[in-house]
């Protein structure tokens, strides 16, 4: 976790480069997924909240939708089913507006793998 936080802080120095922003968003997304996989929903939510804030700043609509999916996963894991469904539905609406049925389907079938600019590694299958 400390290495992740250090990497995120170091990337701030390069915020004028689009690649650094994409990498930062990817790190936030992947660390949230790793924490979710390990049942650490409250810790994951910290990174998801950062991901939501960052994606809104950069107008990264697909990333925002994916962040809402991760938020839904955290809320579901913590037992907040209604709030979880609201987050998933918000993401699905965003993806439908953009005609991204692949993301809609992914949200319903494999939410962890929904959009990540540098890919998603499923640690449990390795």
Short mmCIF file of C-alpha atoms in Angstrom, two decimals:
data_model
loop_
_atom_site.label_atom_id
_atom_site.label_comp_id
_atom_site.label_asym_id
_atom_site.label_seq_id
_atom_site.Cartn_x
_atom_site.Cartn_y
_atom_site.Cartn_z
CA UNK A 1 0.00 0.00 0.00
CA UNK A 2 2.79 2.41 0.82
CA UNK A 3 4.42 1.69 -2.55
CA UNK A 4 1.12 2.44 -4.28
CA UNK A 5 0.71 5.69 -2.39
CA UNK A 6 4.31 6.67 -3.23
CA UNK A 7 3.77 5.92 -6.93
CA UNK A 8 0.56 7.97 -6.95
CA UNK A 9 2.33 10.88 -5.28
CA UNK A 10 5.27 10.67 -7.70
CA UNK A 11 2.91 10.70 -10.69
CA UNK A 12 1.53 14.05 -9.51
CA UNK A 13 4.83 15.60 -10.65
CA UNK A 14 4.01 14.57 -14.22
CA UNK A 15 0.36 15.62 -14.26
CA UNK A 16 0.87 17.62 -17.44
CA UNK A 17 1.38 14.34 -19.34
CA UNK A 18 -1.75 12.42 -20.36
CA UNK A 19 0.06 9.10 -19.91
CA UNK A 20 0.75 9.93 -16.27
CA UNK A 21 -2.93 10.71 -15.70
CA UNK A 22 -3.95 7.44 -17.37
CA UNK A 23 -1.43 5.51 -15.27
CA UNK A 24 -2.65 7.19 -12.08
CA UNK A 25 -6.26 6.28 -12.86
CA UNK A 26 -5.22 2.72 -13.67
CA UNK A 27 -3.32 2.36 -10.40
CA UNK A 28 -6.29 3.67 -8.42
CA UNK A 29 -8.60 1.26 -10.23
CA UNK A 30 -6.35 -1.79 -9.81
CA UNK A 31 -5.54 -1.19 -6.14
CA UNK A 32 -9.26 -0.83 -5.47
CA UNK A 33 -9.89 -4.17 -7.20
CA UNK A 34 -7.10 -5.87 -5.23
CA UNK A 35 -8.55 -4.57 -1.96
CA UNK A 36 -12.05 -5.64 -3.01
CA UNK A 37 -10.74 -9.12 -3.85
CA UNK A 38 -9.36 -9.29 -0.32
CA UNK A 39 -12.57 -8.11 1.33
CA UNK A 40 -11.12 -4.75 2.40
CA UNK A 41 -14.06 -2.70 1.19
CA UNK A 42 -13.57 0.36 3.38
CA UNK A 43 -9.91 0.70 2.32
CA UNK A 44 -10.90 0.13 -1.31
CA UNK A 45 -13.53 2.85 -1.04
CA UNK A 46 -10.80 5.40 -0.24
CA UNK A 47 -9.16 4.68 -3.60
CA UNK A 48 -12.52 4.51 -5.39
CA UNK A 49 -13.44 7.94 -4.02
CA UNK A 50 -10.12 9.30 -5.35
CA UNK A 51 -10.82 7.63 -8.68
CA UNK A 52 -14.26 9.24 -8.86
CA UNK A 53 -12.83 12.67 -8.01
CA UNK A 54 -9.95 12.37 -10.49
CA UNK A 55 -12.12 11.09 -13.33
CA UNK A 56 -14.55 13.98 -12.85
CA UNK A 57 -11.70 16.50 -12.96
CA UNK A 58 -10.38 15.05 -16.21
CA UNK A 59 -13.83 14.45 -17.74
CA UNK A 60 -13.00 10.77 -18.07
CA UNK A 61 -16.56 9.50 -18.40
CA UNK A 62 -15.75 5.83 -18.95
CA UNK A 63 -13.34 5.88 -16.01
CA UNK A 64 -16.06 7.51 -13.91
CA UNK A 65 -18.49 4.76 -14.88
CA UNK A 66 -15.91 2.11 -13.98
CA UNK A 67 -15.31 3.88 -10.64
CA UNK A 68 -19.04 3.72 -9.94
CA UNK A 69 -18.91 -0.01 -10.65
CA UNK A 70 -16.07 -0.37 -8.12
CA UNK A 71 -18.11 1.72 -5.65
CA UNK A 72 -21.02 -0.64 -6.15
CA UNK A 73 -18.74 -3.60 -5.44
CA UNK A 74 -17.53 -2.00 -2.19
CA UNK A 75 -21.02 -1.14 -1.05
CA UNK A 76 -22.27 -4.62 -1.86
CA UNK A 77 -19.39 -6.15 0.08
CA UNK A 78 -20.22 -3.98 3.08
CA UNK A 79 -23.88 -5.02 2.94
CA UNK A 80 -25.38 -1.86 1.46
CA UNK A 81 -27.35 -3.59 -1.30
CA UNK A 82 -29.62 -0.69 -2.24
CA UNK A 83 -26.75 1.81 -2.46
CA UNK A 84 -24.75 -0.76 -4.40
CA UNK A 85 -27.54 -1.17 -6.94
CA UNK A 86 -27.78 2.62 -7.31
CA UNK A 87 -24.05 2.83 -8.09
CA UNK A 88 -24.24 -0.04 -10.60
CA UNK A 89 -27.32 1.48 -12.25
CA UNK A 90 -25.65 4.89 -12.54
CA UNK A 91 -22.66 3.29 -14.25
CA UNK A 92 -24.89 1.29 -16.58
CA UNK A 93 -26.83 4.43 -17.54
CA UNK A 94 -23.58 6.22 -18.36
CA UNK A 95 -22.38 3.31 -20.48
CA UNK A 96 -25.74 3.08 -22.28
CA UNK A 97 -25.65 6.80 -23.11
CA UNK A 98 -22.23 6.25 -24.70
CA UNK A 99 -23.51 3.15 -26.59
CA UNK A 100 -20.98 0.95 -24.81
CA UNK A 101 -22.95 -2.26 -24.47
CA UNK A 102 -19.68 -4.11 -23.83
CA UNK A 103 -19.29 -2.16 -20.57
CA UNK A 104 -22.95 -2.66 -19.67
CA UNK A 105 -22.52 -6.40 -20.10
CA UNK A 106 -19.21 -6.34 -18.21
CA UNK A 107 -20.83 -4.49 -15.32
CA UNK A 108 -23.43 -7.20 -15.06
CA UNK A 109 -21.13 -10.22 -15.57
CA UNK A 110 -17.59 -9.32 -14.44
CA UNK A 111 -17.54 -5.90 -12.74
CA UNK A 112 -13.86 -6.11 -11.67
CA UNK A 113 -12.76 -6.19 -15.29
CA UNK A 114 -14.79 -3.16 -16.41
CA UNK A 115 -12.41 -0.72 -18.06
CA UNK A 116 -8.88 -0.12 -16.98
CA UNK A 117 -6.61 1.79 -19.37
CA UNK A 118 -3.62 -0.48 -18.71
CA UNK A 119 -5.54 -3.71 -18.26
CA UNK A 120 -6.71 -5.71 -15.28
CA UNK A 121 -4.82 -8.62 -13.78
CA UNK A 122 -6.96 -11.15 -11.92
CA UNK A 123 -4.63 -12.22 -9.12
CA UNK A 124 -6.90 -15.07 -8.05
CA UNK A 125 -6.62 -16.86 -11.41
CA UNK A 126 -2.79 -16.77 -11.43
#
